Coordinates of C-alpha atoms in Angstrom, one line a residue:
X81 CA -43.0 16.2 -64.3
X82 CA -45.2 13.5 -64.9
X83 CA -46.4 13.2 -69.0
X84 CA -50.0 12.9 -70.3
X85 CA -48.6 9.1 -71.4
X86 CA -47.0 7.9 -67.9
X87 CA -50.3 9.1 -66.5
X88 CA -52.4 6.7 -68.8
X89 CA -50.5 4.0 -68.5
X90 CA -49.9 4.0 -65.0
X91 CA -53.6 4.0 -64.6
X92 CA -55.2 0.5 -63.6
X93 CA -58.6 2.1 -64.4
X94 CA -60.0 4.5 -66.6
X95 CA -59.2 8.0 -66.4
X96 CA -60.2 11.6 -67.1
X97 CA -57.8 14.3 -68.5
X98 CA -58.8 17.5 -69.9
X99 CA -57.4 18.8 -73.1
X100 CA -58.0 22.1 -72.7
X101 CA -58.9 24.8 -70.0
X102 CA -62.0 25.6 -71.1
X103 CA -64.1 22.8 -72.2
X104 CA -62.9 18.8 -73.4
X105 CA -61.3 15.8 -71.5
X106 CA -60.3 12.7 -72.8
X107 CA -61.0 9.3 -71.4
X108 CA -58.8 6.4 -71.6
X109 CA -59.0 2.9 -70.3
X110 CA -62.6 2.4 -71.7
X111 CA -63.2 -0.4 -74.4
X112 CA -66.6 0.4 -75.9
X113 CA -66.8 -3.0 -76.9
X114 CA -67.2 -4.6 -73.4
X115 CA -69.7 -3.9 -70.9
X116 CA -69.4 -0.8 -68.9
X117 CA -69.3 -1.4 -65.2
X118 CA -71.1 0.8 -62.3
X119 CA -68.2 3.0 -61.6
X120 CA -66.9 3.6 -65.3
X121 CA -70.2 5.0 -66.5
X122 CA -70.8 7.2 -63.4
X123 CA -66.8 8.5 -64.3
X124 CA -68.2 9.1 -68.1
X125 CA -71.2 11.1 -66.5
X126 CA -69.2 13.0 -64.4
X127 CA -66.8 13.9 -66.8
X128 CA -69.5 14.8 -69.3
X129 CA -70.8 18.0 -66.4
X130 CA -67.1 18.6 -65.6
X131 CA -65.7 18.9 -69.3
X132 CA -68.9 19.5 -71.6
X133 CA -67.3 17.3 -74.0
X134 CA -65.5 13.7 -74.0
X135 CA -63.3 11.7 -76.6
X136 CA -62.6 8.2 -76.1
X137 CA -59.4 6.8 -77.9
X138 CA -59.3 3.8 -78.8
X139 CA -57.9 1.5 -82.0
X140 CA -60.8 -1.2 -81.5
X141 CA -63.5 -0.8 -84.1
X142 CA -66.6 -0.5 -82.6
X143 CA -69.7 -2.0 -84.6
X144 CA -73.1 -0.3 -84.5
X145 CA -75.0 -2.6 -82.5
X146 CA -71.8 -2.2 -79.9
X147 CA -72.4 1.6 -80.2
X148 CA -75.9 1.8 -79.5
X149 CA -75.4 -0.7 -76.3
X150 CA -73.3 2.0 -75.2
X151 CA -75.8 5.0 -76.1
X152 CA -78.9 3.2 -74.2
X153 CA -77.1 3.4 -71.1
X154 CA -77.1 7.4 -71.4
X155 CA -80.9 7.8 -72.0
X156 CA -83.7 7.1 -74.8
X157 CA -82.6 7.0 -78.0
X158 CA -84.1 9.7 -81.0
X159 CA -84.8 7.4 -84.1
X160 CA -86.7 10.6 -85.4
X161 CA -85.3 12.3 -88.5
X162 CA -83.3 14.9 -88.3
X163 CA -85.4 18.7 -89.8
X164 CA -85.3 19.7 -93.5
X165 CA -82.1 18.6 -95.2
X166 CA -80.6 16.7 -92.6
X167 CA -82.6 13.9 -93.2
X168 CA -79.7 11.5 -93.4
X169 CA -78.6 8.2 -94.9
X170 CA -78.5 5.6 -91.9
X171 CA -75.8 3.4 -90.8
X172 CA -76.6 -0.5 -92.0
X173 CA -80.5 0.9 -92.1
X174 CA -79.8 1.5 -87.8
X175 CA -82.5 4.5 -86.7
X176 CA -80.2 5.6 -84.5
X177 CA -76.9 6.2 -86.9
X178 CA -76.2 8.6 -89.3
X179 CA -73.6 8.4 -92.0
X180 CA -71.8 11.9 -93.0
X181 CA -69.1 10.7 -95.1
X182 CA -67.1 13.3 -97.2
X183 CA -64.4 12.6 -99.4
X184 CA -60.9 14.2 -99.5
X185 CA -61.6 15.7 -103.0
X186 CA -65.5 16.7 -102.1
X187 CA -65.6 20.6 -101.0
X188 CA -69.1 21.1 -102.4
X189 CA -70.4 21.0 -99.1
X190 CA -69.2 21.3 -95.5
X191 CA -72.7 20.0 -93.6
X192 CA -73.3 21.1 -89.9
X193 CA -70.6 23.6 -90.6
X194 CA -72.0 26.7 -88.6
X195 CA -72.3 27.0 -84.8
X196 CA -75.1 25.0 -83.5
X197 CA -77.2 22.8 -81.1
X198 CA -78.8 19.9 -82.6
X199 CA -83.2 20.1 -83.1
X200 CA -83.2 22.7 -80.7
X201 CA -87.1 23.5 -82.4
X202 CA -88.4 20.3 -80.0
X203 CA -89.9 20.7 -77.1
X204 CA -86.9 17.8 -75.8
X205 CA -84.2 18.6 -77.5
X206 CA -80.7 15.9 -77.4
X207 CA -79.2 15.6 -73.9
X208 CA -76.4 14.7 -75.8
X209 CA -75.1 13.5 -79.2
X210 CA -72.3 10.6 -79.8
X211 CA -70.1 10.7 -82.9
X212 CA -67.9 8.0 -83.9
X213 CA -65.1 8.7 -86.4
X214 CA -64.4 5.5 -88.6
X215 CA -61.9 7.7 -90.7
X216 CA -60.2 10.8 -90.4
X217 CA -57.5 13.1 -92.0
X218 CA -54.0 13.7 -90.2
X219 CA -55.2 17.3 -90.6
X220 CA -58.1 19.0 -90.7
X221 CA -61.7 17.9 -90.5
X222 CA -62.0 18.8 -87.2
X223 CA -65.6 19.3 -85.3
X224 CA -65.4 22.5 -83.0
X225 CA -67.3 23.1 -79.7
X226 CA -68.3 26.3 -77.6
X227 CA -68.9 26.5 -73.9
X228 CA -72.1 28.2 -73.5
X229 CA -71.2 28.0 -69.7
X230 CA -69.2 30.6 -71.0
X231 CA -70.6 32.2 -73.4
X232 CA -73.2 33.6 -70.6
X233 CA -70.9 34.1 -68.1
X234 CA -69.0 36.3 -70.3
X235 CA -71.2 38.5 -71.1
X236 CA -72.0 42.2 -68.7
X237 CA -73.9 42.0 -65.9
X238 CA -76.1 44.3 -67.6
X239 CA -76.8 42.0 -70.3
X240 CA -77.7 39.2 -68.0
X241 CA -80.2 41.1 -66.6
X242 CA -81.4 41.6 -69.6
X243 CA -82.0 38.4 -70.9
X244 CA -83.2 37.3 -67.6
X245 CA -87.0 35.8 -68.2
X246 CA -86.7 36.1 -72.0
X247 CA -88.1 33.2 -73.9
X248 CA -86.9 32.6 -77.8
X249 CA -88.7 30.7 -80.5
X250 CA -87.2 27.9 -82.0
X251 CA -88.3 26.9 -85.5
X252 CA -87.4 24.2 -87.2
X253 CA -87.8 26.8 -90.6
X254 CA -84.5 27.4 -89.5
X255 CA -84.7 30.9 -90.9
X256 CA -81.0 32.0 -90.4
X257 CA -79.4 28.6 -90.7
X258 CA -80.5 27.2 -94.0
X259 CA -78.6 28.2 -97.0
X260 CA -75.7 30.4 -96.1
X261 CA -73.9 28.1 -93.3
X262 CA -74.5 25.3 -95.0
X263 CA -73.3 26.3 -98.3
X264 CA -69.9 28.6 -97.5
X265 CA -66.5 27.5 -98.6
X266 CA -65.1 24.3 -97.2
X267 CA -62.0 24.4 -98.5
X268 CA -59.5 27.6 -99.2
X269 CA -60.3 26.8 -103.1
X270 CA -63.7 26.4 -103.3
X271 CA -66.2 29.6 -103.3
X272 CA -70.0 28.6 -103.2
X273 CA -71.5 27.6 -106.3
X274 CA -75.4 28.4 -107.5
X275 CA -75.5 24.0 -107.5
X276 CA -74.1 23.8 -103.7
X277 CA -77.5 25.0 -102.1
X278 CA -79.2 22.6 -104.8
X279 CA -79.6 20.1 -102.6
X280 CA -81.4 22.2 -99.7
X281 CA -83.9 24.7 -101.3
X282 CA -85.1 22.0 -103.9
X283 CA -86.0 19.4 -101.3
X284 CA -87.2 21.0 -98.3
X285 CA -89.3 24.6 -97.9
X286 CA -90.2 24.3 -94.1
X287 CA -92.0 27.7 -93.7
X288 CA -94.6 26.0 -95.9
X289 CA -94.5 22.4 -94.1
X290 CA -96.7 20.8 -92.2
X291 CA -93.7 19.7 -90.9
X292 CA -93.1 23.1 -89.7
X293 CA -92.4 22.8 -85.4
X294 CA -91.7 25.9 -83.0
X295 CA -91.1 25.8 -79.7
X296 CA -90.9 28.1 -76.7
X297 CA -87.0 27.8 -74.8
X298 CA -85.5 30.5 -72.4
X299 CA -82.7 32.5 -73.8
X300 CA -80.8 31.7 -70.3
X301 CA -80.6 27.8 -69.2
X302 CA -80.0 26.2 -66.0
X303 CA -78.4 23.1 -66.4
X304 CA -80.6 20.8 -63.9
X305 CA -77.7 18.5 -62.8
X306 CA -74.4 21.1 -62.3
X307 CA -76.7 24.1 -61.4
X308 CA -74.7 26.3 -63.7
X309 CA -76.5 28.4 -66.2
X310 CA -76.2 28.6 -70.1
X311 CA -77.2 30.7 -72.7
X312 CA -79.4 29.0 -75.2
X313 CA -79.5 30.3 -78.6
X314 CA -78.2 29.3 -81.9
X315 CA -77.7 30.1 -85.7
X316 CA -79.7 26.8 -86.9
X317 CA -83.2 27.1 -85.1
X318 CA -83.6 30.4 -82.8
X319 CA -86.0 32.8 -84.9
X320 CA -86.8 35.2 -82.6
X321 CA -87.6 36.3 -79.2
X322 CA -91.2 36.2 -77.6
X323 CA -93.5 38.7 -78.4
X324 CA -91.0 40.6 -80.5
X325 CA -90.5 40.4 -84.8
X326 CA -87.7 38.9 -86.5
X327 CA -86.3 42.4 -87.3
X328 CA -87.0 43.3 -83.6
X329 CA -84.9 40.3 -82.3
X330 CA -82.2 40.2 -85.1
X331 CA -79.8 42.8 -83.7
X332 CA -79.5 41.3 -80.2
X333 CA -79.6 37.7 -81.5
X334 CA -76.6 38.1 -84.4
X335 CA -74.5 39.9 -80.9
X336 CA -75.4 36.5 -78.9
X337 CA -74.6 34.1 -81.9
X338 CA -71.4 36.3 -81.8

């Protein structure tokens, strides 16, 4: 049997091989320094609808004029800050590049740390998001994703019938994602702390913002490109379903966020 290695480095070009059986693939053969040919970027597309999710490997840094080259080529870029307290330092004062940097000995925080899908109160939300890990722990620190392919097709036929036509609002108040999820242990030793959700409820009150953006999604998706449907709710930004009251919409959404 052929291993993972003798695969990559028989390969004259740039290949595809999923890590799991559910949702990820790695690419390899693909220096994000250089320019991406025809063929390479329709493989990174593909793989993207196939696999949800792609890691490149690679032991060139990559500098962040070099990374967004590479984002343009996958659609316009959102220079527009990110909703309440992820308002973020940028990278070398780019638009387009965030810094989260968290120290080995820092577990007063643990930022993004509840399942999600980023600005999801916009009318466009991202197509999709690029992270680029400078430096990492041998363990730990890991960034988890779901496959809301899924997560819908999981669910009872009854169910989908259910949520068939159903429309959620999205709020950027982010009424069941502010302080908790953002604030819970991220470490085995540390226990929130009255100063960890300091930094949130001091800066930022977004039911009392002009700032304050809702928008109208449906609770089932259908991806436009693969055809395949999704459901399309999360923790962070879905408030509530259409003509019903938070109360109303709580039950069924905690079961979905499930």
């Amino acid at each position: 049997m052929q291993t993972l290695s003798e695969r990559v480095v028989e390969a004259d070009k740039p290949v595809a091989l999923p890590i799991s059986g559910t949702i990820g693939a790695e690419l390899h053969g693909i220096d994000l320094r250089q320019d991406l040919d025809d063929s390479t970027q329709s493989l990174i597309r593909q793989t993207l609808k196939d696999h949800l999710v792609v890691a490149i490997r690679g032991s060139n840094a990559v500098d962040p004029d070099q990374l967004i080259k590479f984002m343009q080529r996958f659609g316009e870029l959102d220079a527009e800050p990110f909703v309440g307290t992820f308002k973020l330092p940028n990278v070398n004062n780019n638009p387009y590049i965030f810094g989260f940097i968290k120290e080995a000995e820092d577990s007063k925080f643990n930022l993004g740390g509840f399942w999600h899908a980023d600005v999801t109160c916009r009318k466009r939300p991202h197509k999709y998001a690029m992270l680029y890990c400078a430096d990492a722990p041998s363990a730990g620190g890991d960034t988890m994703f779901a496959n809301q392919y899924l997560a819908y097709e999981s669910l009872s036929k009854g169910m989908r019938r259910m949520l068939e036509g159903l429309r959620a609002v999205h709020s950027s108040a982010m009424t069941y994602g502010r302080e908790e999820p953002r604030t819970a242990s991220a470490s085995l030793d540390h226990a929130p702390v009255d100063d960890d959700a300091s930094f949130s409820t001091d800066a930022y009150d977004a039911t009392a913002s002009s700032e304050l953006e809702e928008t109208l999604h449906p609770v089932v998706r259908t991806h436009p490109d693969t055809g395949r449907r999704h459901l399309f709710v999360n923790r962070a930004f879905t408030d509530r379903f259409e003509g019903m009251t938070r109360e109303e919409s709580k039950g069924l959404l905690e079961y979905l966020w499930d």
